Tab-separated table of C-alpha atoms and ligand atoms in Angstrom:
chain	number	residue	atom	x	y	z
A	1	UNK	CA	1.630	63.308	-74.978
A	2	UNK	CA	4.753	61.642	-74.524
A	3	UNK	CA	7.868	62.331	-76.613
A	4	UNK	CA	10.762	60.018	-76.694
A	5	UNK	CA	13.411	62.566	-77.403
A	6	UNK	CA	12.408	66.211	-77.573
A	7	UNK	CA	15.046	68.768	-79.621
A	8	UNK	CA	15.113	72.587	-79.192
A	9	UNK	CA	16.784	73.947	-82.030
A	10	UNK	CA	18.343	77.801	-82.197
A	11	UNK	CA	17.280	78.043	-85.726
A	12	UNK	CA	13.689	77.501	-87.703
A	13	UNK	CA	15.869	75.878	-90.129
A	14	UNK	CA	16.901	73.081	-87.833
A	15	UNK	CA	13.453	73.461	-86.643
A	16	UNK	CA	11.908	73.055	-89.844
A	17	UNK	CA	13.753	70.391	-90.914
A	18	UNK	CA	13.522	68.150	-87.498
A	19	UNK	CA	9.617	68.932	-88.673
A	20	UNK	CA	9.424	67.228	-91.669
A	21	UNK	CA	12.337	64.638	-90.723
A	22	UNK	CA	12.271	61.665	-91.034
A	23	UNK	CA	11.295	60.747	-87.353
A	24	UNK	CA	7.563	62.129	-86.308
A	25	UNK	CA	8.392	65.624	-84.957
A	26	UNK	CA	5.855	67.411	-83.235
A	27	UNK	CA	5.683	70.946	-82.594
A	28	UNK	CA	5.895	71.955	-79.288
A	29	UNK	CA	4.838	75.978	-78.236
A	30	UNK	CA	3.377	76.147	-74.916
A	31	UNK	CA	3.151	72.030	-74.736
A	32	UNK	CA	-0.111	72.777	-72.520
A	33	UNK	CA	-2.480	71.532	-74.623
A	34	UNK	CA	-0.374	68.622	-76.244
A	35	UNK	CA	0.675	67.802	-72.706
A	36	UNK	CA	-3.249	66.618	-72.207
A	37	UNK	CA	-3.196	64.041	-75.390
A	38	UNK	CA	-3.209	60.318	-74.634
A	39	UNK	CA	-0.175	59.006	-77.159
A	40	UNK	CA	3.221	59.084	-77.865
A	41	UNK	CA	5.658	60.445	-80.528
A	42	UNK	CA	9.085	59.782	-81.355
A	43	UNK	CA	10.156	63.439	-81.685
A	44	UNK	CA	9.265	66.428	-79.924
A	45	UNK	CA	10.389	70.134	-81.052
A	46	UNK	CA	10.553	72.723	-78.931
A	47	UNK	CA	10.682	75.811	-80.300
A	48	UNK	CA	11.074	78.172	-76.772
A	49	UNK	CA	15.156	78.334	-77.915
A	50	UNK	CA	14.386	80.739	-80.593
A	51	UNK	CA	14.687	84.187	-80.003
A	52	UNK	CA	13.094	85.674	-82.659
A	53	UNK	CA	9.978	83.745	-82.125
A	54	UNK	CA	9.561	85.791	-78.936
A	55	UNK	CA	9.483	89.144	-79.952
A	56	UNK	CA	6.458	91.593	-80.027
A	57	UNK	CA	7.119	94.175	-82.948
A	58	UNK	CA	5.253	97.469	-83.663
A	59	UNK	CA	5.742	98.599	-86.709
A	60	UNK	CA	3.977	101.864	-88.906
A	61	UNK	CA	0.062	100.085	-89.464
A	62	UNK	CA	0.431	96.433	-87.357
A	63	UNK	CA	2.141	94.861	-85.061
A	64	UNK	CA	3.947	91.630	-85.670
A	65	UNK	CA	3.723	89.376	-82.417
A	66	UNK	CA	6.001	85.745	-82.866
A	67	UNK	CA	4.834	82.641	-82.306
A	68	UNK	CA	5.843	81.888	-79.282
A	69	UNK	CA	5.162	84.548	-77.605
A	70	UNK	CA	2.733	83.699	-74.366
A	71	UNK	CA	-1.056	85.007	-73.578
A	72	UNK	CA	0.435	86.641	-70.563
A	73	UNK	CA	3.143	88.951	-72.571
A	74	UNK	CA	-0.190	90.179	-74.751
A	75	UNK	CA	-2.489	90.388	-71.668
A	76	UNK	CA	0.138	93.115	-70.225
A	77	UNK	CA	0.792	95.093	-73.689
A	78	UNK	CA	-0.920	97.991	-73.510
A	79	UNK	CA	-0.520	98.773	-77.280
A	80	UNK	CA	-1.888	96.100	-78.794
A	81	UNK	CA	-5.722	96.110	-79.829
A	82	UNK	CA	-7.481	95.886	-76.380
A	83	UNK	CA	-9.230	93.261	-78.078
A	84	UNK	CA	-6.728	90.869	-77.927
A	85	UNK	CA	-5.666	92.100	-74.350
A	86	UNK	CA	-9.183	91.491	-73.059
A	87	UNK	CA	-9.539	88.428	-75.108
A	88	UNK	CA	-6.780	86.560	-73.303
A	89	UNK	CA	-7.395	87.939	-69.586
A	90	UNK	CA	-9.365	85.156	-68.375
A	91	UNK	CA	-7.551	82.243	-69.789
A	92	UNK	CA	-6.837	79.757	-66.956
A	93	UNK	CA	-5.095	82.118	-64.517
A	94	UNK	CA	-1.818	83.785	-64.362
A	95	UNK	CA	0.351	80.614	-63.927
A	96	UNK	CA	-1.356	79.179	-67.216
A	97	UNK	CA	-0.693	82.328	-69.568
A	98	UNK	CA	2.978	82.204	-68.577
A	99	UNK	CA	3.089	79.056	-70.668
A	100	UNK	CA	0.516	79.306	-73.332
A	101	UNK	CA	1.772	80.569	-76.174
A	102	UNK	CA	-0.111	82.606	-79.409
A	103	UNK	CA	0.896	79.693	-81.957
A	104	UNK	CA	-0.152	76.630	-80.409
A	105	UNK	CA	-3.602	78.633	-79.655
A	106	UNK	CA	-3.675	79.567	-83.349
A	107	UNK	CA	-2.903	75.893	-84.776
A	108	UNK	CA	-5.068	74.060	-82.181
A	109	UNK	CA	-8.293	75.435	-83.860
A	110	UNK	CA	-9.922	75.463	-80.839
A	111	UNK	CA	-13.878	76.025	-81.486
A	112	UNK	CA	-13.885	77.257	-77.605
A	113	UNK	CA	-10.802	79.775	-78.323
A	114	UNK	CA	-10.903	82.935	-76.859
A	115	UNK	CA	-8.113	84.716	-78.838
A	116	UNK	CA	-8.658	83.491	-82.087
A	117	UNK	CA	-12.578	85.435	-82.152
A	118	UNK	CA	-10.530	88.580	-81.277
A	119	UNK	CA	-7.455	88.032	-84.152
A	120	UNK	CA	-10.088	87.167	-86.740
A	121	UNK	CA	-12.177	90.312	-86.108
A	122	UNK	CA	-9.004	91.941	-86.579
A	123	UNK	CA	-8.410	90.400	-89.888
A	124	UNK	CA	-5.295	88.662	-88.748
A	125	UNK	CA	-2.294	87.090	-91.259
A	126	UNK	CA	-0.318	84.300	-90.370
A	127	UNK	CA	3.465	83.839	-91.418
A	128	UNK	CA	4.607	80.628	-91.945
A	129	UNK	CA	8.034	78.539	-92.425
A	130	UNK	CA	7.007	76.982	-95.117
A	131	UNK	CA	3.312	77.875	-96.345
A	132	UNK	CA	2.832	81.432	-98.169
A	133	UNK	CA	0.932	83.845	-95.626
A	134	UNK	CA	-2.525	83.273	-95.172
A	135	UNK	CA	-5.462	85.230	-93.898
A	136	UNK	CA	-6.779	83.712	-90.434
A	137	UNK	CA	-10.296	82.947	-91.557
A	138	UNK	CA	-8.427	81.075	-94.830
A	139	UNK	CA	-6.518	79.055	-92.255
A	140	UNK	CA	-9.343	78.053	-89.912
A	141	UNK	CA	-11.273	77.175	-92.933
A	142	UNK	CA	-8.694	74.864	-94.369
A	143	UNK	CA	-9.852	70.855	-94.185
A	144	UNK	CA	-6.397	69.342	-93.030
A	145	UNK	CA	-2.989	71.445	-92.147
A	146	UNK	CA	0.285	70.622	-93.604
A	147	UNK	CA	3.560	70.007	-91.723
A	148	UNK	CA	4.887	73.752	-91.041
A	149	UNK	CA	5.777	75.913	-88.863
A	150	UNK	CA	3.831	79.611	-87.953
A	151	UNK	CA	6.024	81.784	-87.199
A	152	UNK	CA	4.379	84.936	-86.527
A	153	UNK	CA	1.173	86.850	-86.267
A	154	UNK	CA	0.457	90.260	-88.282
A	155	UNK	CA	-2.514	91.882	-86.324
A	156	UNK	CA	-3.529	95.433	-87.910
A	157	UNK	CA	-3.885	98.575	-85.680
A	158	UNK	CA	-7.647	99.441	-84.832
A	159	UNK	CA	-9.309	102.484	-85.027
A	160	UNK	CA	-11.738	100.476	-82.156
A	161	UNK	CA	-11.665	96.990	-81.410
A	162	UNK	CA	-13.409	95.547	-78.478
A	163	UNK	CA	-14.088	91.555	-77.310
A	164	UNK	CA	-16.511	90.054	-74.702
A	165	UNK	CA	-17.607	86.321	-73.742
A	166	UNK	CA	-19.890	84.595	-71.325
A	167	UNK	CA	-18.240	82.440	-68.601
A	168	UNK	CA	-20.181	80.634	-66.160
A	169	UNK	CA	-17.527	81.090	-63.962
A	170	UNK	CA	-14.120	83.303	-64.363
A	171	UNK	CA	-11.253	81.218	-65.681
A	172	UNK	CA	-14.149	78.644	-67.309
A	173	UNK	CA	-14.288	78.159	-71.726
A	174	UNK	CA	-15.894	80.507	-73.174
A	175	UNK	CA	-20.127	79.410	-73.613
A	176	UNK	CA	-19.900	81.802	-76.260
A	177	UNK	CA	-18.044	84.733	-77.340
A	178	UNK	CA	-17.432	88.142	-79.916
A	179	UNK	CA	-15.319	90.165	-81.131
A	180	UNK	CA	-16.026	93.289	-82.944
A	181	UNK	CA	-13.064	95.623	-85.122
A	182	UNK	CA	-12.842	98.316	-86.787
A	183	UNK	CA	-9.391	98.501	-89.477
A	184	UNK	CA	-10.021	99.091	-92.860
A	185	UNK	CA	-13.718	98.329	-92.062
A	186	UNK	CA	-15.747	96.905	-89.749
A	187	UNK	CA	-15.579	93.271	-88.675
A	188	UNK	CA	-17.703	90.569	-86.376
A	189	UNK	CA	-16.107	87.471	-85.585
A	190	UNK	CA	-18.429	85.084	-82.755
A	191	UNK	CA	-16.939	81.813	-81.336
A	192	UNK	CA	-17.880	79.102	-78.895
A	193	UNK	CA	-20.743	78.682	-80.547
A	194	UNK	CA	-19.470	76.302	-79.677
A	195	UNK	CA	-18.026	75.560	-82.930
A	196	UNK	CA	-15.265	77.313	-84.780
A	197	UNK	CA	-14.708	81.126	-84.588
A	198	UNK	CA	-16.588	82.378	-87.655
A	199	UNK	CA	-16.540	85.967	-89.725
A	200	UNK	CA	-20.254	87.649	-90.051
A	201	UNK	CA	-20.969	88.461	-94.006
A	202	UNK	CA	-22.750	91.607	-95.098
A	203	UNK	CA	-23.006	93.209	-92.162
A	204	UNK	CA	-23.443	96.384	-94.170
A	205	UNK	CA	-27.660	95.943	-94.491
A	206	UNK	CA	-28.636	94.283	-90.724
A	207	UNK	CA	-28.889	97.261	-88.427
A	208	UNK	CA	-29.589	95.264	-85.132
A	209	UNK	CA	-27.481	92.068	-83.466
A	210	UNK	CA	-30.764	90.192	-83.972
A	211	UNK	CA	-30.300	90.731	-87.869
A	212	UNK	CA	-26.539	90.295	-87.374
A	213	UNK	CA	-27.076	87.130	-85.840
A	214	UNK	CA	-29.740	85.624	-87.765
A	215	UNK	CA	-27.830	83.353	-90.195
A	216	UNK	CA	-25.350	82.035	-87.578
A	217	UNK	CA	-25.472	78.791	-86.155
A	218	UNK	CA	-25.795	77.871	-82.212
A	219	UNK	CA	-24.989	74.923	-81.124
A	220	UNK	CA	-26.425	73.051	-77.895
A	221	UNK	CA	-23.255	71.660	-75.393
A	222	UNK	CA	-23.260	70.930	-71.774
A	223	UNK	CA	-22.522	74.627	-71.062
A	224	UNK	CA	-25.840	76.212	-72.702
A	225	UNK	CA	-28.360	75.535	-75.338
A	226	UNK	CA	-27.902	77.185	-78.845
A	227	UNK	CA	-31.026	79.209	-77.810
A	228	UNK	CA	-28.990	80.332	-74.546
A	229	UNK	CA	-26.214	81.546	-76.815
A	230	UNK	CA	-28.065	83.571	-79.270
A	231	UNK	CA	-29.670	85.563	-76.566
A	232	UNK	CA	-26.314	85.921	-75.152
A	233	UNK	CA	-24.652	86.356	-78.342
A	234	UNK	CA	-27.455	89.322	-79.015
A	235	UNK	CA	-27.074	91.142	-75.813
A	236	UNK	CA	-23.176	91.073	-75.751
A	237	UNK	CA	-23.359	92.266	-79.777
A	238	UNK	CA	-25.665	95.182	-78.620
A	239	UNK	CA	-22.786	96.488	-75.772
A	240	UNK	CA	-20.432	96.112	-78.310
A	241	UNK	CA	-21.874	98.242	-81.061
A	242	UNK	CA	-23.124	100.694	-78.660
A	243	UNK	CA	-19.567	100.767	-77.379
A	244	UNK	CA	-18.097	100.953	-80.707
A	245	UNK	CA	-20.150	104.534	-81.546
A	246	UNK	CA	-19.376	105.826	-78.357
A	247	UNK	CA	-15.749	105.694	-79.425
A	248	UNK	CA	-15.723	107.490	-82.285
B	1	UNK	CA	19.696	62.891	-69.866
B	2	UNK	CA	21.368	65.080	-67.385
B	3	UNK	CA	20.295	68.684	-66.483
B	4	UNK	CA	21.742	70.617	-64.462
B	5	UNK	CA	19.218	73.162	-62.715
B	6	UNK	CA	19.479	76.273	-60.412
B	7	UNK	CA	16.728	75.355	-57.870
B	8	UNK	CA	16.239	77.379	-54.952
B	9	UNK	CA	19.429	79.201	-54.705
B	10	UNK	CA	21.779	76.239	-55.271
B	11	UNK	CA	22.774	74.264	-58.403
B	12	UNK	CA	21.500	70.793	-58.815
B	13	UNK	CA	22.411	68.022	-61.656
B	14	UNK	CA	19.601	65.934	-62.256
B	15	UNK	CA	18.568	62.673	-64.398
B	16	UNK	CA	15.605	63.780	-66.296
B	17	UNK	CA	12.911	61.574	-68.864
B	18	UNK	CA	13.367	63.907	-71.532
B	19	UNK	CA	9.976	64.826	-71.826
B	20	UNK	CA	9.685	65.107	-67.800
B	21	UNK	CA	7.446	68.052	-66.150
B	22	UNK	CA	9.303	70.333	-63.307
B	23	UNK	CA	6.986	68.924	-61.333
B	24	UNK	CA	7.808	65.655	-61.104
B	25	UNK	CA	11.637	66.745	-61.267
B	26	UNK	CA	11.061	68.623	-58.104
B	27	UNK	CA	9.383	65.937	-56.035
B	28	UNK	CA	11.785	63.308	-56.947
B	29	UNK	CA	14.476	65.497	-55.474
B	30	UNK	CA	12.323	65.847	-52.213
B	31	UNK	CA	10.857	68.855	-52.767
B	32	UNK	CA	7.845	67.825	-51.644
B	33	UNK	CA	5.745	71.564	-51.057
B	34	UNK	CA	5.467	71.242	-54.993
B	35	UNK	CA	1.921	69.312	-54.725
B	36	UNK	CA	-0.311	67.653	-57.662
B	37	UNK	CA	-3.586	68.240	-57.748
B	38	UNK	CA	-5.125	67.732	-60.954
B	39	UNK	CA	-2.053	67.216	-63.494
B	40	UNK	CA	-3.963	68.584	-66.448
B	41	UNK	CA	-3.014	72.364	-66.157
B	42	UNK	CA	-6.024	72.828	-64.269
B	43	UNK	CA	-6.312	73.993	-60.636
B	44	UNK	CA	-2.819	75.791	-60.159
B	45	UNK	CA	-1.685	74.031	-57.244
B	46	UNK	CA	1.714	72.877	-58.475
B	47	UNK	CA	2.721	75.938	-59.139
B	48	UNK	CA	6.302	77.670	-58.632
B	49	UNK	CA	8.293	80.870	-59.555
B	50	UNK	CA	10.398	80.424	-62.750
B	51	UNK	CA	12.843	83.447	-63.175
B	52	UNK	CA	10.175	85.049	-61.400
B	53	UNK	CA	7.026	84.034	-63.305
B	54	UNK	CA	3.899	81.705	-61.823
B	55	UNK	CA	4.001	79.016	-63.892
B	56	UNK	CA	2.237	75.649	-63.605
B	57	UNK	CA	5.320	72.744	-63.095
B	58	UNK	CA	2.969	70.526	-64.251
B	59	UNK	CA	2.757	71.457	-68.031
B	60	UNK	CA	6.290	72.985	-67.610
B	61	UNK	CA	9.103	70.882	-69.198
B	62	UNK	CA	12.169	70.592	-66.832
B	63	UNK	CA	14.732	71.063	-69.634
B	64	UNK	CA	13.050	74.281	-70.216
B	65	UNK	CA	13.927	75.142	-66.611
B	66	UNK	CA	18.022	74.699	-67.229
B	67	UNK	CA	18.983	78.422	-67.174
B	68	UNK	CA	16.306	79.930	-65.240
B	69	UNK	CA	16.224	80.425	-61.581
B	70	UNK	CA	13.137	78.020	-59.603
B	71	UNK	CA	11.892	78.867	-56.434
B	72	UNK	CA	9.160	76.379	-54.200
B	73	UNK	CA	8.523	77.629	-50.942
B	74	UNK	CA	11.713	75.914	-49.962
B	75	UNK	CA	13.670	79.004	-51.393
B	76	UNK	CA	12.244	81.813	-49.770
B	77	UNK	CA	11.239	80.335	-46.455
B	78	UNK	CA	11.038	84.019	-44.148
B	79	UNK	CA	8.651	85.477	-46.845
B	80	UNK	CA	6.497	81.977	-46.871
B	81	UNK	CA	6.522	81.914	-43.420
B	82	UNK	CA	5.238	85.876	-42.908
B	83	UNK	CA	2.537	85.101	-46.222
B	84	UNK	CA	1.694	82.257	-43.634
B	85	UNK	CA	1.224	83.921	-40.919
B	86	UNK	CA	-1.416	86.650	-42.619
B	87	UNK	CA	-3.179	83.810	-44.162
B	88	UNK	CA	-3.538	81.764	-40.987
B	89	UNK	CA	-4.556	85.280	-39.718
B	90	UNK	CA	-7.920	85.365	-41.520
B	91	UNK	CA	-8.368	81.622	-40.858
B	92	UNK	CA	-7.208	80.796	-44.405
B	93	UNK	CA	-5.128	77.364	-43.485
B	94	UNK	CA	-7.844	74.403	-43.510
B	95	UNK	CA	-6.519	70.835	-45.922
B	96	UNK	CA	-3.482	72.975	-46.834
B	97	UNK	CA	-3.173	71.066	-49.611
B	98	UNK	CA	-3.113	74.202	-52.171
B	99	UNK	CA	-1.107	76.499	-50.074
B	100	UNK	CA	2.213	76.304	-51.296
B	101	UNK	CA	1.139	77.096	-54.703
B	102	UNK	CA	-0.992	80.109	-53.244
B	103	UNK	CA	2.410	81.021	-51.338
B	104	UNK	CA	3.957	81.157	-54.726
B	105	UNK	CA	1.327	82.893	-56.042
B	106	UNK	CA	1.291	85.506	-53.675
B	107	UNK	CA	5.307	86.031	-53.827
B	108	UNK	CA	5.380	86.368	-57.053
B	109	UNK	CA	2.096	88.806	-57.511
B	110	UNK	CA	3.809	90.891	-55.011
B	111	UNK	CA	6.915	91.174	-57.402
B	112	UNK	CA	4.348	91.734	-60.563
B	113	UNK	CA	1.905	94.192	-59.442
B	114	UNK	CA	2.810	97.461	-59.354
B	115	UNK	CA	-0.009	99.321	-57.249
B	116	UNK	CA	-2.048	95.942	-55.792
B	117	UNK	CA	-5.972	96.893	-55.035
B	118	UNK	CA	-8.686	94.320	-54.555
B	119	UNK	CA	-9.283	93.757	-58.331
B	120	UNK	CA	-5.867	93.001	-59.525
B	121	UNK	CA	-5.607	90.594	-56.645
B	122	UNK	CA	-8.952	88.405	-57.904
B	123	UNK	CA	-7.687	88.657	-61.068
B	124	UNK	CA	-4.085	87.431	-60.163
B	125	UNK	CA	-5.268	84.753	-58.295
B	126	UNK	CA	-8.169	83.361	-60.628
B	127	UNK	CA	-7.301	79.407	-61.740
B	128	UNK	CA	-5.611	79.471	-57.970
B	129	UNK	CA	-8.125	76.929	-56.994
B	130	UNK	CA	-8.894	76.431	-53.267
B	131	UNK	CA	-11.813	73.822	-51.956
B	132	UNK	CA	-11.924	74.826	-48.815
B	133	UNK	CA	-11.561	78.637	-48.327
B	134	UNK	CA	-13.894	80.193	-50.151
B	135	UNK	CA	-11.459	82.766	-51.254
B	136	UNK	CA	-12.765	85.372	-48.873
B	137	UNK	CA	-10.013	85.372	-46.045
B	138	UNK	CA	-7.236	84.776	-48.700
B	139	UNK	CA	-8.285	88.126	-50.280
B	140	UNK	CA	-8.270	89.696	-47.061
B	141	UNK	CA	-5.378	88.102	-45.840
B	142	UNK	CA	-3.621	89.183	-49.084
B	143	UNK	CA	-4.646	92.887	-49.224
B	144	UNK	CA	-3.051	92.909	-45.505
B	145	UNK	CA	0.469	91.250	-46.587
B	146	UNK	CA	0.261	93.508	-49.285
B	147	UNK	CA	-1.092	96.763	-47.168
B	148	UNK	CA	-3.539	97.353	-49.723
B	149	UNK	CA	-5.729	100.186	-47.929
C	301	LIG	C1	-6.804	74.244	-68.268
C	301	LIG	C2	-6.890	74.985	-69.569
C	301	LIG	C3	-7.833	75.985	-69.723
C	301	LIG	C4	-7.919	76.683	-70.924
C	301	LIG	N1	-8.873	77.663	-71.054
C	301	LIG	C5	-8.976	78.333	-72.213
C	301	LIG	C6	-9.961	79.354	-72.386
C	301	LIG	O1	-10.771	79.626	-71.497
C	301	LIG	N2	-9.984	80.005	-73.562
C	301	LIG	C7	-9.101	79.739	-74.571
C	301	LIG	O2	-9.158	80.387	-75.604
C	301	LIG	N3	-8.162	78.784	-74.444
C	301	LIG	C8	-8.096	78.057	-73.301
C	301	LIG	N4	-7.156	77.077	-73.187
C	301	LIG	C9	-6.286	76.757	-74.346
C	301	LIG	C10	-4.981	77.536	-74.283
C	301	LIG	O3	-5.262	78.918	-74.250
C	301	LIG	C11	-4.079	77.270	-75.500
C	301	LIG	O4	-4.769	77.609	-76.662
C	301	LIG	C12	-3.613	75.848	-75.624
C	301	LIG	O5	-3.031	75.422	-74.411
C	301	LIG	C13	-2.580	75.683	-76.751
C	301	LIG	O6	-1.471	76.513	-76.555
C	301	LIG	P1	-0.013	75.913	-76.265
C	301	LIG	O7	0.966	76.997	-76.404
C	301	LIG	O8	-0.027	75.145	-75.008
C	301	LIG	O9	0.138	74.912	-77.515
C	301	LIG	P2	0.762	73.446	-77.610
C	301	LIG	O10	0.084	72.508	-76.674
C	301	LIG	O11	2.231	73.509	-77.548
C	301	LIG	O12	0.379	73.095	-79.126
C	301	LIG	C14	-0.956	72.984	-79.596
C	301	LIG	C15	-0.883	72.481	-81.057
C	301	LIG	O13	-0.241	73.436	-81.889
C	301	LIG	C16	0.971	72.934	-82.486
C	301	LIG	N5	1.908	74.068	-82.449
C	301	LIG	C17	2.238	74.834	-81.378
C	301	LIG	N6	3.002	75.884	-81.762
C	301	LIG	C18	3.171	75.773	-83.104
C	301	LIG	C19	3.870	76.555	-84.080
C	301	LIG	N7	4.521	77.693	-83.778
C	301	LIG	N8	3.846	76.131	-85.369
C	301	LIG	C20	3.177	74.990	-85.730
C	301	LIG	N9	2.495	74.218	-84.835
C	301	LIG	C21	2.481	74.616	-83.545
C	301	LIG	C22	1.339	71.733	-81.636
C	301	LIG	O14	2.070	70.775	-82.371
C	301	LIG	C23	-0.044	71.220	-81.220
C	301	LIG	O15	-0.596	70.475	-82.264
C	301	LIG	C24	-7.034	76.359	-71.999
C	301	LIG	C25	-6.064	75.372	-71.825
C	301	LIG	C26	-5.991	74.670	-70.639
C	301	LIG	C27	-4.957	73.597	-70.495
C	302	LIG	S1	-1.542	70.037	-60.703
C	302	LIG	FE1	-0.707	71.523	-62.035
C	302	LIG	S2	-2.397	72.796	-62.439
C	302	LIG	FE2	-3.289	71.243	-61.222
C-alpha cells in the first residue's frame, strides 16, 4: 500500500482523530501486512510513536499487552501463557517478528492466524479508542469493523494453556492449528481450518477429539484437504488434552 | 521530506518518499550489501540491524529508522569479514546473493542469544532463506563462530 503522507502522532487522541479525519487515514502497526496491498491512501498513521502502546503489563489475574507491541517481545516473555509464546515462535523468522505487531494481527482477521487461535482459547478482551471492550470471539464474529483504534490486549493468567499447528515446513501458514486453555474453565479454539479461528461449544459431554471435532468445519486449500485437517486436527487435540492432565 | 538517519556509525540527511522502505533508502545511498530478494517480507534477505534488532528493511519504514542506530555489513566490516571467513570455511559462499542478510543475522543472534546451542541457532535463522546451501554448512559454520561445543 502506498500512503501519500504518513503521520505518527505522540497521542491516541491525535491518533484517533487523524483516524476518522477527514482525509482516509489508515492504521499503520507493523505495516507488514498492509505493505503487501495493491492501492493507495491519502493518509497513513503510524502509531510506533506512542509509548504506551508498547508496554507489556502484569497485573494481579491478566496481563495487559498494548497494541503495538511485536510477536518477538511475546515470543521472549516468559510469563505470559506459553500459549501465546509458542503460538508466535514460528511466524516468518526473527527479522519478521521484530516488526509484526499484536494489533495489526488482531484486526487483520487472518483465517491462517497463528496467535489469534491461542488469545481466543484464552478468552481474550480487546480495548479500544473508541468501541466499548469486546470479547475476541465477539470481535472476529462481527460482519464489518468500524473506524477505531485497539489499543490493548487483556489476556487472563492460565492455570494450563498450551498451542500446536501443522506446518509443512517451519516458518510456512499454519495448514491447521489449536489452542487449548484452561482460566475460569476450559477452552478449544482451532484455526486454519482454513477459515477463521473458531471457539468449540459444549465441550463438557464429548470425551474424545473425534467428538470434539465432529461439528467443526474443514475446509479443502492448496495446503491439505479438509479430511487432512481433521485427522490432524484430532491427533494434535489428543497431545493436547493428554498434556493438559499431565499438568495438573 | 528530509530525514536525517544514523547509518552505520555516521549521520546521514536523506530525501525520503514518505512512505519509503529502509531498503530502498539504503541502496539509493549506495549501500548496495542491502539486497532484494522477494520484497514481500518473505525470504529475509534484505535484512539489517536496527538498534540492534534483525529486521526486514523491506517492510521497515525509513522514517521509523530516524533515531535508531542501522547497521549493513558496511558498519561492522572486521566482524563480517571473520563471520565470512567461518562460512566460506564450511563451503557456505555459492550465489552470495543472501549473505549479507545472513551476516546480519548472525551478528545480531550473537548479541541476542545468551547460551547459543544448535536449536536456538535453527530457530534464529528460520525465514533466513538460502537456495543454494542447504543450511547444513551455515549451521556448522555458525556453531564454530559462535564456539558452540
Ligand atoms: C511473510 C509473512 C508470513 C507470515 N506468516 C504468518 C504465520 O505463519 N502465522 C500468522 O499467524 N501470521 C503470519 N503472518 C501475518 C503476521 O503475523 C501479521 O499478522 C501481519 O503482518 C499483520 O501485522 P502487522 O503488525 O504487520 O499489521 P499491519 O500490516 O500494520 O496492519 C494490518 C491491519 O490492521 C490494521 N491495524 C494495525 N494495527 C492497528 C491498531 N492498533 N488499531 C486498529 N487497526 C490496526 C491496519 O490498518 C491493517 O488493516 C505473516 C506475514 C507475512 C508478511
Ligand atoms: S526482500 Fe525483504 S524479506 Fe525478501
Amino acid at each position: 500500500m502506498n500512503f501519500k503522507k504518513i503521520v505518527r502522532p505522540l497521542s491516541l487522541d491525535e491518533a484517533y482523530h487523524d483516524v476518522i479525519g477527514q482525509e482516509k487515514g489508515i492504521v499503520i502497526g507493523g505495516g507488514v501486512f498492509l505493505r503487501l496491498q495493491k492501492r493507495s491512501a491519502d493518509l497513513g498513521i503510524d502509531l510506533s510513536c506512542i509509548e504506551s502502546l508498547r508496554m507489556i503489563q502484569e497485573r494481579e489475574n491478566d496481563f495487559v499487552i498494548g497494541s503495538m507491541v511485536t510477536l518477538r517481545e511475546l515470543e521472549k516473555n516468559i510469563q505470559l501463557p506459553r500459549s501465546v509464546c509458542q503460538s508466535v515462535r514460528q511466524i516468518g523468522g526473527v527479522s519478521l517478528r521484530n516488526l509484526v505487531t499484536i494489533g495489526g494481527s488482531i484486526w487483520g482477521r487472518y483465517p491462517f492466524s497463528d496467535i489469534i487461535t491461542a488469545l481466543l482459547s484464552l478468552n481474550s478482551k480487546l480495548q479500544f479508542f473508541n468501541s466499548e471492550d469486546m470479547a475476541l470471539s465477539d470481535f472476529l464474529a462481527k460482519d464489518k469493523l468500524e473506524k477505531d483504534i485497539l489499543i490493548s490486549i487483556t489476556i487472563p493468567k492460565a492455570e494450563y494453556s498450551a498451542f500446536r499447528a501443522y506446518k509443512l515446513n517451519y516458518t510456512d501458514f499454519s495448514m491447521v492449528n489449536l489452542s487449548v486453555s484452561s482460566t475460569d474453565e476450559i477452552r478449544i479454539a482451532v484455526g486454519a481450518r482454513p477459515g477463521r479461528a473458531l471457539l468449540l461449544q459444549d465441550i463438557s459431554n464429548a470425551h474424545t477429539a473425534e467428538e470434539l471435532l465432529a461439528d467443526v468445519e474443514f475446509g479443502t486449500d492448496l495446503r491439505g484437504s479438509g479430511i487432512y485437517r481433521r485427522k490432524m486436527a484430532e491427533v494434535m487435540l489428543s497431545d493436547l488434552l493428554e498434556e493438559g492432565l499431565l499438568w495438573k | 521530506m528530509e530525514i536525517t538517519l544514523n547509518i552505520n556509525h555516521s549521520m546521514h540527511h536523506v530525501l525520503i518518499r514518505p512512505d519509503e522502505f529502509l531498503l530502498d533508502t539504503l541502496r539509493n545511498m549506495g549501500i548496495k550489501s542491502v539486497k532484494k530478494g522477494c520484497d514481500t517480507s518473505s525470504c529475509g534477505i534484505c535484512a539489517v540491524s536496527v538498534d540492534n534488532k534483525l529486521v526486514r528493511s523491506c517492510a521497515y519504514y525509513s522514517i521509523r529508522a530516524e533515531g535508531k542506530e542501522i547497521l549493513t555489513v558496511e558498519g561492522i566490516r572486521e566482524e563480517a569479514s571473520l563471520i565470512a571467513e567461518f562460512l566460506t570455511g564450511e563451503g557456505v559462499e555459492q550465489c552470495g546473493y543472501c549473505s549479507p542478510g545472513l551476516v546480519m543475522a548472525i551478528y545480531t543472534m550473537k548479541h541476542e542469544l545468551d547460551e547459543p546451542d544448535i536449536e536456538s541457532i535453527k530457530h534464529y535463522l528460520a525465514g533466513n532463506l538460502c537456495r543454494c546451501s542447504g543450511y547444513e554448512g551455515q549451521h556448522r559454520a555458525i556453531m564454530k563462530y559462535l564456539e558452540v561445543k
